[in-house]
Amino acid sequence: MPGWPLLIALLAALGAAGVAIVLYVRRSAEVARLQATLEAERRNWSEKLAEQAAARERLAETFRSLSLDALQANSRQFLELAQTHLAQYQSAARADLETRQGSIGQTIAPLKEALATVTVELRELEKARGEAYGGLHAELVTLRQIHQNLHLATGNLVKALRQPNVRGRWGEMQLRRVVELAGMLEHCDFVEQASLGRDDARVRPDLIVRLPAGRSIVVDAKAPLSAYLDALEASDDETRNARLLDHARQVREKIVSLAKKNYQDYVQPAPELVVLFIPGETFFTAALEKDASLIEDGALLNVVVATPTTLIALLRAIAYGWRQEQIAESAQRISDLGRELYARLGTLGEHWEGLRRSLAGAVEGYNRATRSLESRVFVTARRLRDLDASAAAETIPELSVIDDRAQALQAAAPPGGPAGDADS
């Protein structure tokens, strides 16, 4: 029959719809049941969460109370221990500082004495230089006045100089006066009425001038003047000229005679040269007018002819040499004191370095204790403060370390280096 397939399809559709309806009803009932169960579970979980929160709050309160008590006890013990150790460090450092201060005081005392000695030496050195250079103008004025006085006195002594003994005595007096004006009495030895050498070769210098470095100069004041005095009394120019030629010849012969006496064999230390002292500028000028090679020939024989002016200049130069010798000795003493001072400053520097190391050790101990307190104790205390809002106002101060360090002394050796050790 043609309608059966359609009917069968319709019935199948109705059956499927019925099955779907049945399944839907069952599913809806299951969903309702599950929703009721979920709601019950939610209520149960909320109650458990509330109970857990209350328990956690009680546990936290108990833990805070216990931890705060323990922290306070530990902090108090640590602070007491830190204060004890710091007091020990301070006591040891104070005792070491007192000991080093005493040692430094003992070291500084000789340094003060050395500095005082150096100051005195420098003052004496400056005074010597002032005397050497500051009085040059006054010395030149004195030399000019001496020359004028000697020129005037020469004319008055002509008659007295005729007598050999008077002439010799006058030459010695002039020589002594020149030495006094030159300020060389302490470095000159006058040989009066005495002879040096063997019986067969006797020499008698009038003056021995000591030079620095163990040298000497011999001065002979027995100058020939008889021919010059005859020339002064000559009535005509020819006779006067002849007597002046004799005078120049006598001076030359005296130079040769002094060169042959070999003072180096009898005077020790051996003289550097021999000086023929002519006690008047005019006497030597007259001889040079007739024999201009006297100076050169005398120098070749190691004999120098000197008048009062030139001898004063020579002795002043020698006196200057002696002053320079004294200045050199003073400079050497200052150099020695400087080396000693440098060595003692080195010892003082060692004491300061030891003191710096002691201070650095005390600072390092304090810094270690501070870092330990901050990293191991206070950090936990601050965490407890964060958990307890009511304790926020009670803050623990942060401890800071000491960053300053005692600077080490920078020692530099002098170019020559310290010579010798100093007492501590």
Short mmCIF file of C-alpha atoms in Angstrom, two decimals:
data_model
loop_
_atom_site.label_atom_id
_atom_site.label_comp_id
_atom_site.label_asym_id
_atom_site.label_seq_id
_atom_site.Cartn_x
_atom_site.Cartn_y
_atom_site.Cartn_z
CA MET A 1 0.00 0.00 0.00
CA PRO A 2 1.36 3.31 -0.91
CA GLY A 3 0.72 5.05 2.52
CA TRP A 4 2.61 2.63 4.69
CA PRO A 5 6.08 4.14 4.38
CA LEU A 6 4.80 7.53 5.31
CA LEU A 7 3.00 6.10 8.28
CA ILE A 8 6.05 4.23 9.38
CA ALA A 9 8.16 7.38 9.10
CA LEU A 10 5.62 9.32 11.11
CA LEU A 11 5.55 6.72 13.83
CA ALA A 12 9.34 6.66 13.91
CA ALA A 13 9.39 10.41 14.28
CA LEU A 14 6.88 10.29 17.09
CA GLY A 15 8.91 7.63 18.85
CA ALA A 16 12.08 9.61 18.55
CA ALA A 17 10.32 12.69 19.88
CA GLY A 18 8.98 10.71 22.81
CA VAL A 19 12.42 9.40 23.59
CA ALA A 20 13.84 12.89 23.40
CA ILE A 21 11.16 14.19 25.71
CA VAL A 22 11.89 11.46 28.21
CA LEU A 23 15.61 12.14 28.07
CA TYR A 24 15.01 15.86 28.47
CA VAL A 25 12.89 15.36 31.54
CA ARG A 26 15.48 13.09 33.07
CA ARG A 27 18.29 15.53 32.20
CA SER A 28 16.44 18.46 33.74
CA ALA A 29 15.88 16.54 36.94
CA GLU A 30 19.61 15.64 37.05
CA VAL A 31 20.61 19.25 36.50
CA ALA A 32 18.33 20.42 39.28
CA ARG A 33 19.78 17.83 41.59
CA LEU A 34 23.35 18.80 40.71
CA GLN A 35 22.61 22.50 41.23
CA ALA A 36 21.19 21.76 44.67
CA THR A 37 24.27 19.72 45.51
CA LEU A 38 26.60 22.50 44.25
CA GLU A 39 24.81 25.09 46.32
CA ALA A 40 25.14 22.90 49.41
CA GLU A 41 28.85 22.41 48.71
CA ARG A 42 29.35 26.14 48.28
CA ARG A 43 27.73 26.83 51.62
CA ASN A 44 29.85 24.13 53.25
CA TRP A 45 33.08 25.49 51.65
CA SER A 46 32.30 29.03 52.74
CA GLU A 47 31.86 27.84 56.30
CA LYS A 48 35.18 25.96 56.12
CA LEU A 49 36.96 29.02 54.69
CA ALA A 50 35.60 31.14 57.50
CA GLU A 51 36.76 28.58 60.04
CA GLN A 52 40.22 28.40 58.39
CA ALA A 53 40.53 32.21 58.36
CA ALA A 54 39.62 32.37 62.03
CA ALA A 55 42.10 29.57 62.81
CA ARG A 56 44.84 31.26 60.76
CA GLU A 57 44.20 34.55 62.56
CA ARG A 58 44.43 32.84 65.92
CA LEU A 59 47.60 31.01 64.83
CA ALA A 60 49.15 34.23 63.49
CA GLU A 61 48.34 36.07 66.69
CA THR A 62 49.92 33.29 68.73
CA PHE A 63 52.99 33.20 66.45
CA ARG A 64 53.40 36.98 66.59
CA SER A 65 53.24 36.93 70.34
CA LEU A 66 55.80 34.12 70.62
CA SER A 67 58.12 35.57 67.93
CA LEU A 68 58.00 39.07 69.40
CA ASP A 69 58.96 37.76 72.84
CA ALA A 70 61.79 35.70 71.36
CA LEU A 71 62.97 38.58 69.17
CA GLN A 72 63.00 40.99 72.07
CA ALA A 73 64.97 38.54 74.17
CA ASN A 74 67.46 37.83 71.34
CA SER A 75 67.80 41.50 70.47
CA ARG A 76 68.43 42.39 74.10
CA GLN A 77 71.07 39.65 74.43
CA PHE A 78 72.70 40.63 71.15
CA LEU A 79 72.81 44.29 72.05
CA GLU A 80 74.30 43.46 75.44
CA LEU A 81 76.90 41.24 73.77
CA ALA A 82 77.65 43.88 71.13
CA GLN A 83 78.02 46.56 73.80
CA THR A 84 80.36 44.29 75.78
CA HIS A 85 82.54 43.59 72.74
CA LEU A 86 82.51 47.24 71.71
CA ALA A 87 83.52 48.29 75.21
CA GLN A 88 86.38 45.78 75.09
CA TYR A 89 87.45 47.12 71.68
CA GLN A 90 87.28 50.69 72.95
CA SER A 91 89.26 49.84 76.08
CA ALA A 92 91.94 48.04 74.10
CA ALA A 93 92.07 50.82 71.50
CA ARG A 94 92.28 53.48 74.26
CA ALA A 95 95.13 51.65 75.98
CA ASP A 96 96.95 51.16 72.68
CA LEU A 97 96.38 54.82 71.80
CA GLU A 98 97.81 55.97 75.13
CA THR A 99 100.84 53.71 74.67
CA ARG A 100 101.44 54.99 71.15
CA GLN A 101 100.91 58.59 72.20
CA GLY A 102 103.63 58.13 74.81
CA SER A 103 105.94 56.58 72.22
CA ILE A 104 105.13 59.35 69.73
CA GLY A 105 105.82 61.96 72.40
CA GLN A 106 109.24 60.41 73.04
CA THR A 107 109.91 60.45 69.28
CA ILE A 108 108.77 64.05 68.80
CA ALA A 109 110.94 65.39 71.64
CA PRO A 110 114.27 64.79 69.83
CA LEU A 111 112.64 66.02 66.62
CA LYS A 112 111.86 69.33 68.31
CA GLU A 113 115.46 69.55 69.49
CA ALA A 114 116.72 68.76 65.98
CA LEU A 115 114.44 71.42 64.47
CA ALA A 116 115.64 73.96 67.02
CA THR A 117 119.26 73.12 66.12
CA VAL A 118 118.48 73.47 62.42
CA THR A 119 116.87 76.87 63.08
CA VAL A 120 119.95 78.08 64.94
CA GLU A 121 122.24 76.81 62.18
CA LEU A 122 120.15 78.56 59.52
CA ARG A 123 120.27 81.82 61.46
CA GLU A 124 124.03 81.58 61.80
CA LEU A 125 124.30 80.76 58.11
CA GLU A 126 122.19 83.76 57.16
CA LYS A 127 124.22 85.99 59.47
CA ALA A 128 127.47 84.79 57.88
CA ARG A 129 126.13 85.48 54.40
CA GLY A 130 124.96 88.92 55.46
CA GLU A 131 128.40 89.72 56.81
CA ALA A 132 130.02 88.40 53.62
CA TYR A 133 127.92 90.33 51.13
CA GLY A 134 126.15 93.12 53.02
CA GLY A 135 129.31 94.90 54.16
CA LEU A 136 131.06 95.03 50.77
CA HIS A 137 130.47 98.75 50.27
CA ALA A 138 131.78 99.61 53.71
CA GLU A 139 134.89 97.50 53.06
CA LEU A 140 135.60 99.33 49.80
CA VAL A 141 135.30 102.67 51.58
CA THR A 142 137.66 101.38 54.27
CA LEU A 143 140.18 100.26 51.66
CA ARG A 144 140.12 103.68 50.00
CA GLN A 145 140.70 105.41 53.32
CA ILE A 146 143.50 103.02 54.18
CA HIS A 147 145.20 103.75 50.88
CA GLN A 148 145.05 107.48 51.47
CA ASN A 149 146.36 107.18 55.01
CA LEU A 150 149.22 104.95 53.93
CA HIS A 151 150.17 107.33 51.13
CA LEU A 152 150.37 110.26 53.53
CA ALA A 153 152.31 108.29 56.11
CA THR A 154 154.91 107.16 53.59
CA GLY A 155 156.46 110.60 53.24
CA ASN A 156 156.77 111.03 56.98
CA LEU A 157 158.55 107.70 57.37
CA VAL A 158 161.24 108.22 54.75
CA LYS A 159 163.90 109.39 57.15
CA ALA A 160 163.11 106.74 59.72
CA LEU A 161 163.26 104.06 57.06
CA ARG A 162 166.91 104.81 56.46
CA GLN A 163 167.77 102.69 59.46
CA PRO A 164 167.54 98.94 58.64
CA ASN A 165 166.19 97.89 62.03
CA VAL A 166 163.54 100.62 61.99
CA ARG A 167 162.66 99.75 58.41
CA GLY A 168 162.24 96.07 59.28
CA ARG A 169 160.18 96.83 62.36
CA TRP A 170 157.98 99.22 60.39
CA GLY A 171 157.39 96.58 57.70
CA GLU A 172 156.31 94.08 60.37
CA MET A 173 153.97 96.64 61.93
CA GLN A 174 152.45 97.42 58.54
CA LEU A 175 152.01 93.72 57.91
CA ARG A 176 150.27 93.17 61.24
CA ARG A 177 148.01 96.18 60.63
CA VAL A 178 147.05 94.84 57.20
CA VAL A 179 146.19 91.45 58.71
CA GLU A 180 144.04 93.15 61.36
CA LEU A 181 142.20 95.21 58.73
CA ALA A 182 141.57 92.09 56.68
CA GLY A 183 140.14 90.31 59.75
CA MET A 184 142.57 87.40 59.40
CA LEU A 185 144.34 87.42 62.77
CA GLU A 186 142.87 84.05 63.77
CA HIS A 187 144.21 82.42 60.59
CA CYS A 188 147.68 84.03 60.57
CA ASP A 189 150.80 83.04 62.51
CA PHE A 190 153.42 85.79 63.00
CA VAL A 191 156.98 84.49 63.23
CA GLU A 192 158.94 87.12 65.20
CA GLN A 193 162.68 86.80 65.76
CA ALA A 194 162.65 83.07 65.00
CA SER A 195 164.12 80.98 62.22
CA LEU A 196 163.12 77.75 60.55
CA GLY A 197 165.27 75.03 58.99
CA ARG A 198 168.71 73.54 59.57
CA ASP A 199 171.74 75.32 60.96
CA ASP A 200 173.25 75.62 57.50
CA ALA A 201 170.03 76.91 55.92
CA ARG A 202 167.96 79.12 58.18
CA VAL A 203 164.87 81.01 56.92
CA ARG A 204 162.64 83.38 58.82
CA PRO A 205 159.25 84.25 57.27
CA ASP A 206 157.42 87.15 58.86
CA LEU A 207 153.96 85.63 58.49
CA ILE A 208 152.38 82.26 57.74
CA VAL A 209 148.78 82.47 56.51
CA ARG A 210 146.74 79.31 56.96
CA LEU A 211 144.34 78.46 54.11
CA PRO A 212 141.31 76.16 54.13
CA ALA A 213 141.94 72.48 53.38
CA GLY A 214 145.31 72.50 55.20
CA ARG A 215 147.19 74.87 52.88
CA SER A 216 149.34 77.92 53.71
CA ILE A 217 151.02 81.05 52.31
CA VAL A 218 154.36 82.48 53.48
CA VAL A 219 154.75 86.28 53.67
CA ASP A 220 158.15 88.02 53.86
CA ALA A 221 158.09 91.70 54.83
CA LYS A 222 161.84 92.42 54.51
CA ALA A 223 161.56 94.45 51.31
CA PRO A 224 164.63 96.39 49.95
CA LEU A 225 163.96 100.16 50.20
CA SER A 226 167.41 101.79 50.50
CA ALA A 227 167.80 102.54 46.76
CA TYR A 228 164.34 104.06 46.61
CA LEU A 229 165.08 106.33 49.57
CA ASP A 230 168.30 107.44 47.85
CA ALA A 231 166.24 108.29 44.75
CA LEU A 232 163.95 110.47 46.84
CA GLU A 233 166.94 112.48 48.05
CA ALA A 234 168.65 112.73 44.61
CA SER A 235 169.21 116.27 43.41
CA ASP A 236 168.97 115.60 39.67
CA ASP A 237 166.90 113.38 37.44
CA GLU A 238 169.84 111.30 36.20
CA THR A 239 170.84 110.29 39.71
CA ARG A 240 167.22 109.70 40.65
CA ASN A 241 166.72 107.49 37.57
CA ALA A 242 169.85 105.48 38.38
CA ARG A 243 168.71 104.94 41.98
CA LEU A 244 165.25 103.80 40.78
CA LEU A 245 166.90 101.29 38.45
CA ASP A 246 168.88 100.02 41.46
CA HIS A 247 165.61 99.80 43.38
CA ALA A 248 163.97 97.65 40.65
CA ARG A 249 167.08 95.42 40.55
CA GLN A 250 167.00 94.97 44.34
CA VAL A 251 163.32 93.97 44.23
CA ARG A 252 164.05 91.41 41.50
CA GLU A 253 167.00 90.03 43.49
CA LYS A 254 164.74 89.73 46.55
CA ILE A 255 162.17 87.80 44.49
CA VAL A 256 164.83 85.37 43.27
CA SER A 257 166.20 85.03 46.80
CA LEU A 258 162.77 84.12 48.18
CA ALA A 259 162.26 81.57 45.40
CA LYS A 260 165.54 79.86 46.35
CA LYS A 261 164.72 79.56 50.07
CA ASN A 262 162.45 76.52 49.50
CA TYR A 263 159.98 77.29 52.26
CA GLN A 264 158.15 74.06 51.43
CA ASP A 265 161.03 72.17 53.07
CA TYR A 266 160.60 73.99 56.40
CA VAL A 267 156.95 75.07 56.63
CA GLN A 268 154.24 72.47 57.03
CA PRO A 269 151.83 72.28 55.40
CA ALA A 270 153.86 73.28 52.35
CA PRO A 271 153.02 76.84 51.24
CA GLU A 272 151.14 77.39 48.00
CA LEU A 273 153.22 80.50 47.23
CA VAL A 274 155.51 83.09 48.79
CA VAL A 275 154.46 86.73 49.11
CA LEU A 276 156.97 89.58 49.18
CA PHE A 277 155.26 92.36 51.11
CA ILE A 278 156.32 95.88 50.15
CA PRO A 279 154.81 98.27 52.73
CA GLY A 280 153.91 101.08 50.31
CA GLU A 281 152.22 101.47 46.95
CA THR A 282 154.81 103.96 45.72
CA PHE A 283 157.71 101.59 46.43
CA PHE A 284 156.34 98.91 44.14
CA THR A 285 155.06 101.36 41.53
CA ALA A 286 158.55 102.86 41.18
CA ALA A 287 160.06 99.40 40.67
CA LEU A 288 157.44 98.48 38.05
CA GLU A 289 158.13 101.67 36.11
CA LYS A 290 161.73 100.52 35.65
CA ASP A 291 161.08 96.78 35.35
CA ALA A 292 157.56 95.99 34.08
CA SER A 293 158.14 92.20 34.07
CA LEU A 294 158.55 91.91 37.82
CA ILE A 295 155.02 90.59 38.33
CA GLU A 296 155.19 88.02 35.54
CA ASP A 297 158.69 86.78 36.43
CA GLY A 298 157.77 86.59 40.11
CA ALA A 299 154.67 84.50 39.27
CA LEU A 300 156.85 82.08 37.31
CA LEU A 301 159.01 81.68 40.42
CA ASN A 302 155.88 81.25 42.60
CA VAL A 303 156.60 84.56 44.34
CA VAL A 304 153.95 87.30 44.40
CA VAL A 305 154.77 90.93 45.20
CA ALA A 306 152.04 92.54 47.31
CA THR A 307 151.44 96.05 48.57
CA PRO A 308 149.11 96.83 51.51
CA THR A 309 146.13 97.22 49.17
CA THR A 310 146.68 94.00 47.23
CA LEU A 311 147.62 92.06 50.37
CA ILE A 312 144.41 93.20 52.07
CA ALA A 313 142.47 92.07 49.00
CA LEU A 314 144.29 88.72 49.08
CA LEU A 315 143.66 88.23 52.79
CA ARG A 316 140.02 89.27 52.38
CA ALA A 317 139.66 86.62 49.66
CA ILE A 318 141.24 84.07 51.99
CA ALA A 319 138.90 85.19 54.80
CA TYR A 320 136.00 84.71 52.43
CA GLY A 321 137.30 81.22 51.72
CA TRP A 322 137.34 80.52 55.46
CA ARG A 323 133.77 81.78 55.77
CA GLN A 324 132.74 79.55 52.91
CA GLU A 325 134.48 76.68 54.68
CA GLN A 326 132.47 77.42 57.81
CA ILE A 327 129.30 77.72 55.73
CA ALA A 328 130.08 74.37 54.11
CA GLU A 329 130.58 72.83 57.56
CA SER A 330 127.28 74.35 58.72
CA ALA A 331 125.59 73.06 55.58
CA GLN A 332 127.02 69.60 56.27
CA ARG A 333 125.72 69.72 59.83
CA ILE A 334 122.33 70.81 58.51
CA SER A 335 122.43 67.95 56.00
CA ASP A 336 123.26 65.49 58.78
CA LEU A 337 120.45 66.88 60.91
CA GLY A 338 118.11 66.66 57.91
CA ARG A 339 118.95 62.98 57.39
CA GLU A 340 118.48 62.33 61.09
CA LEU A 341 115.19 64.22 61.04
CA TYR A 342 114.02 62.22 58.02
CA ALA A 343 114.88 58.93 59.71
CA ARG A 344 113.04 59.95 62.86
CA LEU A 345 110.05 61.05 60.82
CA GLY A 346 110.09 57.58 59.28
CA THR A 347 109.89 56.05 62.78
CA LEU A 348 107.05 58.43 63.64
CA GLY A 349 105.29 57.38 60.44
CA GLU A 350 105.54 53.72 61.51
CA HIS A 351 103.87 54.61 64.82
CA TRP A 352 101.09 56.44 63.00
CA GLU A 353 100.63 53.48 60.65
CA GLY A 354 100.27 51.12 63.63
CA LEU A 355 97.70 53.45 65.15
CA ARG A 356 95.83 53.56 61.83
CA ARG A 357 95.73 49.74 61.67
CA SER A 358 94.36 49.57 65.25
CA LEU A 359 91.63 52.09 64.43
CA ALA A 360 90.82 50.23 61.20
CA GLY A 361 90.47 46.96 63.18
CA ALA A 362 88.06 48.55 65.67
CA VAL A 363 85.98 50.06 62.84
CA GLU A 364 85.92 46.74 60.97
CA GLY A 365 84.72 44.89 64.11
CA TYR A 366 81.94 47.42 64.63
CA ASN A 367 80.89 47.19 60.96
CA ARG A 368 80.76 43.37 61.08
CA ALA A 369 78.56 43.46 64.22
CA THR A 370 76.29 46.09 62.64
CA ARG A 371 75.89 44.13 59.39
CA SER A 372 75.12 40.93 61.33
CA LEU A 373 72.48 42.68 63.44
CA GLU A 374 70.87 44.21 60.36
CA SER A 375 70.92 41.04 58.19
CA ARG A 376 70.06 38.41 60.83
CA VAL A 377 67.90 40.09 63.48
CA PHE A 378 66.36 43.38 62.43
CA VAL A 379 65.17 42.04 59.05
CA THR A 380 62.95 39.46 60.85
CA ALA A 381 61.73 42.11 63.26
CA ARG A 382 60.69 44.33 60.38
CA ARG A 383 58.79 41.43 58.76
CA LEU A 384 56.83 40.96 62.00
CA ARG A 385 56.05 44.65 61.96
CA ASP A 386 54.66 44.30 58.42
CA LEU A 387 52.33 41.47 59.57
CA ASP A 388 51.07 43.47 62.57
CA ALA A 389 49.47 46.69 61.40
CA SER A 390 49.03 47.92 64.96
CA ALA A 391 52.84 47.96 65.48
CA ALA A 392 53.57 50.06 62.37
CA ALA A 393 54.38 53.11 64.45
CA GLU A 394 57.03 51.26 66.45
CA THR A 395 59.88 51.24 63.91
CA ILE A 396 63.35 49.86 64.46
CA PRO A 397 66.03 52.40 63.38
CA GLU A 398 68.49 51.34 60.72
CA LEU A 399 72.07 51.03 61.88
CA SER A 400 74.72 52.50 59.58
CA VAL A 401 78.30 51.32 59.19
CA ILE A 402 81.34 53.60 59.42
CA ASP A 403 82.61 54.21 55.89
CA ASP A 404 85.49 56.50 56.79
CA ARG A 405 88.91 54.90 56.78
CA ALA A 406 92.09 56.14 58.43
CA GLN A 407 94.32 57.27 55.58
CA ALA A 408 97.78 55.73 55.33
CA LEU A 409 100.78 58.06 55.30
CA GLN A 410 102.44 58.51 51.91
CA ALA A 411 106.21 58.32 52.51
CA ALA A 412 108.72 59.47 49.83
CA ALA A 413 112.46 58.87 50.07
CA PRO A 414 114.73 61.86 49.43
CA PRO A 415 117.02 61.80 46.38
CA GLY A 416 119.97 60.71 48.49
CA GLY A 417 117.97 58.47 50.76
CA PRO A 418 118.08 58.63 54.55
CA ALA A 419 121.47 57.85 55.93
CA GLY A 420 121.63 56.25 59.34
CA ASP A 421 118.98 55.07 61.76
CA ALA A 422 117.22 57.20 64.29
CA ASP A 423 116.13 56.32 67.78
CA SER A 424 112.51 55.32 68.15
#
